[in-house]
Amino acid sequence: MTSMKRRIFLKGSLATGAVGMAVSTGLLTPRASLAAWTKAAFEATDVNGGASALYGSTSMDKSDKIKIKAPDIAENGAVVPVSVTTSIDGVSSISLFADKNATPLTAEFTLGPGTEGYVSTRIKMGKTANVVAIVKAGDKLYSSSKEVKVTIGGCGG
Amino acid sequence: MASIKMRAKITDGVTTVKVLISHPMDTGLVKNKKTGKKIPAHFIQEVVCKHKDTTIMTANWGAAISKNPYLSFKFKGAAAGDTISLSWVDNKGEKDSSDIAIK
């Protein structure tokens, strides 16, 4: 009886081992060169999850030194122009979240030492939501948000 | 495949870079109306911009960046005539790059 159980147990562990191998090799092949692309952060389903996967922390201060420029009402959620300007010194990263999207993290910009605290892009928004910008300067995180009303969603359906 | 349109202009020591990339940026959530099947996700994951071997900006993107992405940023420390290069890689491993001179 004991030997039977042992056999089943061994079989089970072998099978999961093989699956694990397949998954890890499958993931490694296409994205081996993209060390910085944090899959967990882009798959997180809320802003805090994304921030912790990205920066390893969710403690951030609201800052009025971050200005988000986005329309109050976006007629087409597929194209929402957003720009972030910050006067905080030593900005190393700016990330953009749309908090009601299925996966809120839309983009993360890693800035070099001579790069100004400014990025501008266009994002998709599923529905009316807050656009949250998180800025990393030194070891601290700062955030700011702005509500954008969306009349037609831009994430499918 | 020239997918990148890029401009870089210097004013008062600050270079403004503006980029347009033609790319479908499919989220993987949209259904093809004719077949009813989902269009698989296909989006740019990483954009790297360099000035003289120094990386000035790396953008990590999710699928929620709009189709035919637009990107703009500013940096200091360049001179007119310097070359900046930009490259992108998407989730299918497709890539493109482009070099331009700062005006």
mmCIF file of C-alpha atoms in Angstrom:
data_model
loop_
_atom_site.group_PDB
_atom_site.id
_atom_site.type_symbol
_atom_site.label_atom_id
_atom_site.label_comp_id
_atom_site.label_asym_id
_atom_site.label_seq_id
_atom_site.Cartn_x
_atom_site.Cartn_y
_atom_site.Cartn_z
ATOM 1 C CA MET A 1 0.000 0.000 0.000
ATOM 2 C CA THR A 2 2.711 2.430 0.979
ATOM 3 C CA SER A 3 4.722 1.576 -2.121
ATOM 4 C CA MET A 4 1.680 2.251 -4.322
ATOM 5 C CA LYS A 5 1.256 5.711 -2.863
ATOM 6 C CA ARG A 6 4.891 6.386 -3.302
ATOM 7 C CA ARG A 7 4.673 5.410 -6.946
ATOM 8 C CA ILE A 8 1.753 7.753 -7.577
ATOM 9 C CA PHE A 9 3.523 10.544 -5.784
ATOM 10 C CA LEU A 10 6.624 10.065 -7.897
ATOM 11 C CA LYS A 11 4.605 10.029 -11.098
ATOM 12 C CA GLY A 12 2.843 13.247 -10.094
ATOM 13 C CA SER A 13 6.009 15.112 -9.267
ATOM 14 C CA LEU A 14 7.632 14.019 -12.518
ATOM 15 C CA ALA A 15 4.685 15.284 -14.525
ATOM 16 C CA THR A 16 4.613 18.725 -12.876
ATOM 17 C CA GLY A 17 8.361 18.953 -13.308
ATOM 18 C CA ALA A 18 8.037 18.437 -17.049
ATOM 19 C CA VAL A 19 5.285 21.052 -17.313
ATOM 20 C CA GLY A 20 7.354 23.533 -15.367
ATOM 21 C CA MET A 21 10.268 22.994 -17.715
ATOM 22 C CA ALA A 22 8.076 23.514 -20.761
ATOM 23 C CA VAL A 23 6.643 26.745 -19.395
ATOM 24 C CA SER A 24 9.972 28.249 -18.461
ATOM 25 C CA THR A 25 11.672 27.375 -21.751
ATOM 26 C CA GLY A 26 8.620 28.547 -23.680
ATOM 27 C CA LEU A 27 8.755 31.898 -21.931
ATOM 28 C CA LEU A 28 12.469 32.307 -22.332
ATOM 29 C CA THR A 29 12.752 31.825 -26.079
ATOM 30 C CA PRO A 30 10.925 34.873 -27.440
ATOM 31 C CA ARG A 31 11.734 37.304 -24.645
ATOM 32 C CA ALA A 32 15.254 36.431 -23.645
ATOM 33 C CA SER A 33 16.495 39.875 -24.646
ATOM 34 C CA LEU A 34 13.817 41.791 -22.760
ATOM 35 C CA ALA A 35 15.125 41.640 -19.236
ATOM 36 C CA ALA A 36 13.440 44.882 -18.257
ATOM 37 C CA TRP A 37 9.960 43.925 -19.410
ATOM 38 C CA THR A 38 8.247 42.873 -16.198
ATOM 39 C CA LYS A 39 5.487 40.492 -17.197
ATOM 40 C CA ALA A 40 3.987 40.396 -13.700
ATOM 41 C CA ALA A 41 3.578 44.164 -13.628
ATOM 42 C CA PHE A 42 1.804 44.281 -16.978
ATOM 43 C CA GLU A 43 -0.489 41.406 -15.976
ATOM 44 C CA ALA A 44 -1.397 42.846 -12.577
ATOM 45 C CA THR A 45 -5.095 43.632 -12.282
ATOM 46 C CA ASP A 46 -4.852 46.696 -10.065
ATOM 47 C CA VAL A 47 -2.603 49.721 -9.720
ATOM 48 C CA ASN A 48 -1.032 48.587 -6.441
ATOM 49 C CA GLY A 49 -0.214 45.160 -7.865
ATOM 50 C CA GLY A 50 1.400 46.760 -10.885
ATOM 51 C CA ALA A 51 3.365 49.223 -8.790
ATOM 52 C CA SER A 52 4.684 46.571 -6.434
ATOM 53 C CA ALA A 53 5.730 44.319 -9.330
ATOM 54 C CA LEU A 54 7.396 47.255 -11.031
ATOM 55 C CA TYR A 55 9.028 49.096 -8.132
ATOM 56 C CA GLY A 56 8.836 46.587 -5.275
ATOM 57 C CA SER A 57 6.817 49.032 -3.197
ATOM 58 C CA THR A 58 3.373 50.581 -3.047
ATOM 59 C CA SER A 59 4.090 53.341 -0.564
ATOM 60 C CA MET A 60 3.947 56.566 -2.485
ATOM 61 C CA ASP A 61 3.260 60.202 -1.759
ATOM 62 C CA LYS A 62 0.745 62.257 -3.653
ATOM 63 C CA SER A 63 2.642 65.037 -5.301
ATOM 64 C CA ASP A 64 1.458 68.240 -6.924
ATOM 65 C CA LYS A 65 4.765 68.414 -8.777
ATOM 66 C CA ILE A 66 3.417 65.873 -11.249
ATOM 67 C CA LYS A 67 1.170 67.293 -13.907
ATOM 68 C CA ILE A 68 -0.916 64.963 -16.021
ATOM 69 C CA LYS A 69 -2.246 66.430 -19.211
ATOM 70 C CA ALA A 70 -5.157 64.411 -20.547
ATOM 71 C CA PRO A 71 -8.607 65.293 -21.863
ATOM 72 C CA ASP A 72 -11.465 65.594 -19.313
ATOM 73 C CA ILE A 73 -13.690 63.718 -21.717
ATOM 74 C CA ALA A 74 -12.250 61.314 -24.264
ATOM 75 C CA GLU A 75 -14.725 60.513 -27.006
ATOM 76 C CA ASN A 76 -12.693 57.582 -28.241
ATOM 77 C CA GLY A 77 -11.084 55.415 -25.568
ATOM 78 C CA ALA A 78 -8.802 53.811 -28.147
ATOM 79 C CA VAL A 79 -6.747 56.958 -28.428
ATOM 80 C CA VAL A 80 -6.354 59.058 -25.290
ATOM 81 C CA PRO A 81 -3.417 61.468 -25.456
ATOM 82 C CA VAL A 82 -1.648 61.635 -22.108
ATOM 83 C CA SER A 83 1.430 63.564 -21.156
ATOM 84 C CA VAL A 84 3.157 63.693 -17.809
ATOM 85 C CA THR A 85 5.422 66.512 -16.706
ATOM 86 C CA THR A 86 7.170 66.554 -13.372
ATOM 87 C CA SER A 87 9.484 69.066 -11.730
ATOM 88 C CA ILE A 88 10.805 66.510 -9.225
ATOM 89 C CA ASP A 89 14.599 66.154 -9.418
ATOM 90 C CA GLY A 90 16.349 62.921 -10.339
ATOM 91 C CA VAL A 91 13.432 61.156 -11.974
ATOM 92 C CA SER A 92 14.459 57.661 -13.051
ATOM 93 C CA SER A 93 11.112 56.207 -14.029
ATOM 94 C CA ILE A 94 7.608 57.316 -14.956
ATOM 95 C CA SER A 95 4.765 54.821 -15.237
ATOM 96 C CA LEU A 96 1.226 55.303 -16.464
ATOM 97 C CA PHE A 97 -1.849 53.413 -15.259
ATOM 98 C CA ALA A 98 -5.490 53.521 -16.311
ATOM 99 C CA ASP A 99 -7.041 52.171 -13.124
ATOM 100 C CA LYS A 100 -10.216 50.638 -14.629
ATOM 101 C CA ASN A 101 -8.470 48.756 -17.434
ATOM 102 C CA ALA A 102 -8.307 44.971 -17.034
ATOM 103 C CA THR A 103 -4.551 45.332 -16.712
ATOM 104 C CA PRO A 104 -4.019 48.926 -15.547
ATOM 105 C CA LEU A 105 -0.317 49.334 -16.315
ATOM 106 C CA THR A 106 -0.050 50.823 -19.784
ATOM 107 C CA ALA A 107 3.555 51.973 -19.932
ATOM 108 C CA GLU A 108 6.703 52.446 -17.945
ATOM 109 C CA PHE A 109 9.437 54.809 -19.073
ATOM 110 C CA THR A 110 12.945 54.432 -17.695
ATOM 111 C CA LEU A 111 14.720 57.745 -18.046
ATOM 112 C CA GLY A 112 18.443 58.328 -18.320
ATOM 113 C CA PRO A 113 20.281 60.909 -16.175
ATOM 114 C CA GLY A 114 20.010 63.741 -18.720
ATOM 115 C CA THR A 115 16.389 63.061 -19.584
ATOM 116 C CA GLU A 116 13.775 65.545 -18.438
ATOM 117 C CA GLY A 117 10.770 64.515 -16.365
ATOM 118 C CA TYR A 118 8.446 64.528 -19.323
ATOM 119 C CA VAL A 119 6.807 61.862 -21.454
ATOM 120 C CA SER A 120 3.898 62.025 -23.820
ATOM 121 C CA THR A 121 2.047 59.167 -25.486
ATOM 122 C CA ARG A 122 -1.409 57.896 -26.420
ATOM 123 C CA ILE A 123 -3.139 55.157 -24.459
ATOM 124 C CA LYS A 124 -6.256 52.973 -24.672
ATOM 125 C CA MET A 125 -8.877 53.171 -21.950
ATOM 126 C CA GLY A 126 -11.695 50.671 -21.512
ATOM 127 C CA LYS A 127 -13.971 53.031 -19.603
ATOM 128 C CA THR A 128 -14.056 56.165 -17.481
ATOM 129 C CA ALA A 129 -11.147 55.898 -15.088
ATOM 130 C CA ASN A 130 -8.373 57.687 -13.316
ATOM 131 C CA VAL A 131 -5.120 57.994 -15.172
ATOM 132 C CA VAL A 132 -2.470 57.483 -12.510
ATOM 133 C CA ALA A 133 1.131 58.527 -13.031
ATOM 134 C CA ILE A 134 3.774 57.148 -10.707
ATOM 135 C CA VAL A 135 7.165 58.815 -10.684
ATOM 136 C CA LYS A 136 10.253 57.276 -9.168
ATOM 137 C CA ALA A 137 12.930 59.703 -8.002
ATOM 138 C CA GLY A 138 15.781 58.362 -5.918
ATOM 139 C CA ASP A 139 14.244 55.665 -3.730
ATOM 140 C CA LYS A 140 10.875 57.358 -3.375
ATOM 141 C CA LEU A 141 7.664 57.021 -5.319
ATOM 142 C CA TYR A 142 5.297 59.875 -6.046
ATOM 143 C CA SER A 143 1.923 59.700 -7.680
ATOM 144 C CA SER A 144 -0.764 61.861 -9.159
ATOM 145 C CA SER A 145 -4.021 61.085 -10.895
ATOM 146 C CA LYS A 146 -6.572 62.632 -13.207
ATOM 147 C CA GLU A 147 -10.019 61.410 -14.129
ATOM 148 C CA VAL A 148 -10.781 60.889 -17.798
ATOM 149 C CA LYS A 149 -14.379 60.246 -18.862
ATOM 150 C CA VAL A 150 -14.568 57.810 -21.742
ATOM 151 C CA THR A 151 -17.629 57.662 -23.980
ATOM 152 C CA ILE A 152 -16.567 54.771 -26.219
ATOM 153 C CA GLY A 153 -14.193 52.180 -24.770
ATOM 154 C CA GLY A 154 -11.043 51.221 -26.580
ATOM 155 C CA CYS A 155 -10.043 47.806 -25.249
ATOM 156 C CA GLY A 156 -12.200 45.537 -27.387
ATOM 157 C CA GLY A 157 -15.796 44.309 -27.381
ATOM 158 C CA MET B 1 10.316 48.087 -43.102
ATOM 159 C CA ALA B 2 10.289 51.668 -42.252
ATOM 160 C CA SER B 3 7.914 51.721 -39.361
ATOM 161 C CA ILE B 4 9.493 54.608 -37.459
ATOM 162 C CA LYS B 5 8.991 58.303 -38.091
ATOM 163 C CA MET B 6 11.140 60.361 -35.802
ATOM 164 C CA ARG B 7 12.059 64.019 -35.291
ATOM 165 C CA ALA B 8 14.485 65.524 -32.838
ATOM 166 C CA LYS B 9 14.882 69.240 -32.382
ATOM 167 C CA ILE B 10 17.142 71.136 -30.022
ATOM 168 C CA THR B 11 16.101 74.409 -28.388
ATOM 169 C CA ASP B 12 18.022 76.030 -25.512
ATOM 170 C CA GLY B 13 20.006 72.860 -24.851
ATOM 171 C CA VAL B 14 16.953 70.655 -24.520
ATOM 172 C CA THR B 15 16.304 68.138 -27.260
ATOM 173 C CA THR B 16 12.692 67.194 -27.877
ATOM 174 C CA VAL B 17 12.226 63.831 -29.553
ATOM 175 C CA LYS B 18 8.928 62.922 -31.188
ATOM 176 C CA VAL B 19 8.302 59.450 -32.524
ATOM 177 C CA LEU B 20 5.502 57.795 -34.470
ATOM 178 C CA ILE B 21 5.643 54.043 -35.024
ATOM 179 C CA SER B 22 3.260 52.189 -37.281
ATOM 180 C CA HIS B 23 2.175 49.051 -35.457
ATOM 181 C CA PRO B 24 -1.246 47.354 -34.942
ATOM 182 C CA MET B 25 -0.884 47.133 -31.115
ATOM 183 C CA ASP B 26 -3.511 44.363 -30.824
ATOM 184 C CA THR B 27 -4.560 43.753 -27.233
ATOM 185 C CA GLY B 28 -5.661 40.153 -27.728
ATOM 186 C CA LEU B 29 -9.165 41.101 -26.546
ATOM 187 C CA VAL B 30 -10.688 42.246 -29.824
ATOM 188 C CA LYS B 31 -12.705 39.813 -31.941
ATOM 189 C CA ASN B 32 -12.446 39.650 -35.685
ATOM 190 C CA LYS B 33 -15.998 40.494 -36.777
ATOM 191 C CA LYS B 34 -15.986 38.100 -39.736
ATOM 192 C CA THR B 35 -14.615 34.980 -38.105
ATOM 193 C CA GLY B 36 -15.622 35.618 -34.482
ATOM 194 C CA LYS B 37 -12.148 34.625 -33.396
ATOM 195 C CA LYS B 38 -9.998 36.776 -31.204
ATOM 196 C CA ILE B 39 -7.148 38.603 -32.871
ATOM 197 C CA PRO B 40 -4.026 37.479 -30.993
ATOM 198 C CA ALA B 41 -2.109 39.992 -28.922
ATOM 199 C CA HIS B 42 0.564 41.778 -30.910
ATOM 200 C CA PHE B 43 2.109 44.828 -29.331
ATOM 201 C CA ILE B 44 5.417 46.603 -28.887
ATOM 202 C CA GLN B 45 7.013 45.740 -25.570
ATOM 203 C CA GLU B 46 10.182 47.735 -25.520
ATOM 204 C CA VAL B 47 11.375 50.939 -27.138
ATOM 205 C CA VAL B 48 14.976 52.011 -26.571
ATOM 206 C CA CYS B 49 16.371 55.388 -27.532
ATOM 207 C CA LYS B 50 20.096 56.033 -27.516
ATOM 208 C CA HIS B 51 22.304 59.080 -27.937
ATOM 209 C CA LYS B 52 25.984 58.198 -28.515
ATOM 210 C CA ASP B 53 25.759 54.742 -26.896
ATOM 211 C CA THR B 54 24.020 56.187 -23.830
ATOM 212 C CA THR B 55 20.485 54.980 -23.305
ATOM 213 C CA ILE B 56 18.428 58.089 -22.702
ATOM 214 C CA MET B 57 15.030 56.451 -22.528
ATOM 215 C CA THR B 58 13.628 52.935 -22.352
ATOM 216 C CA ALA B 59 9.887 52.527 -22.672
ATOM 217 C CA ASN B 60 8.257 49.293 -21.546
ATOM 218 C CA TRP B 61 4.806 49.106 -23.038
ATOM 219 C CA GLY B 62 1.742 46.996 -22.448
ATOM 220 C CA ALA B 63 -1.017 46.342 -24.935
ATOM 221 C CA ALA B 64 -2.896 49.446 -23.772
ATOM 222 C CA ILE B 65 -0.794 51.810 -25.836
ATOM 223 C CA SER B 66 -2.825 53.050 -28.790
ATOM 224 C CA LYS B 67 -2.467 51.680 -32.293
ATOM 225 C CA ASN B 68 0.349 53.390 -34.235
ATOM 226 C CA PRO B 69 2.011 54.602 -31.034
ATOM 227 C CA TYR B 70 3.125 58.156 -30.462
ATOM 228 C CA LEU B 71 5.893 58.957 -28.035
ATOM 229 C CA SER B 72 7.604 62.156 -27.040
ATOM 230 C CA PHE B 73 10.267 62.983 -24.473
ATOM 231 C CA LYS B 74 12.999 65.538 -23.778
ATOM 232 C CA PHE B 75 16.625 65.268 -22.792
ATOM 233 C CA LYS B 76 19.678 67.448 -22.189
ATOM 234 C CA GLY B 77 23.301 67.125 -23.194
ATOM 235 C CA ALA B 78 23.100 66.749 -26.966
ATOM 236 C CA ALA B 79 24.255 69.040 -29.748
ATOM 237 C CA ALA B 80 22.734 69.747 -33.138
ATOM 238 C CA GLY B 81 23.912 67.187 -35.660
ATOM 239 C CA ASP B 82 24.305 64.385 -33.104
ATOM 240 C CA THR B 83 22.791 61.074 -34.051
ATOM 241 C CA ILE B 84 20.109 59.451 -31.956
ATOM 242 C CA SER B 85 18.850 55.978 -32.615
ATOM 243 C CA LEU B 86 15.599 54.344 -31.674
ATOM 244 C CA SER B 87 14.634 50.693 -31.782
ATOM 245 C CA TRP B 88 11.585 48.657 -30.799
ATOM 246 C CA VAL B 89 10.814 44.992 -30.174
ATOM 247 C CA ASP B 90 7.317 43.503 -29.992
ATOM 248 C CA ASN B 91 5.912 40.408 -28.287
ATOM 249 C CA LYS B 92 6.379 38.341 -31.456
ATOM 250 C CA GLY B 93 10.055 39.239 -31.642
ATOM 251 C CA GLU B 94 9.622 41.587 -34.601
ATOM 252 C CA LYS B 95 11.821 44.640 -34.458
ATOM 253 C CA ASP B 96 12.863 47.790 -36.237
ATOM 254 C CA SER B 97 15.269 50.646 -35.692
ATOM 255 C CA SER B 98 16.020 54.066 -37.081
ATOM 256 C CA ASP B 99 18.764 56.691 -36.784
ATOM 257 C CA ILE B 100 18.346 60.432 -37.252
ATOM 258 C CA ALA B 101 20.370 63.577 -36.730
ATOM 259 C CA ILE B 102 19.215 66.193 -34.225
ATOM 260 C CA LYS B 103 18.196 69.461 -35.873
#
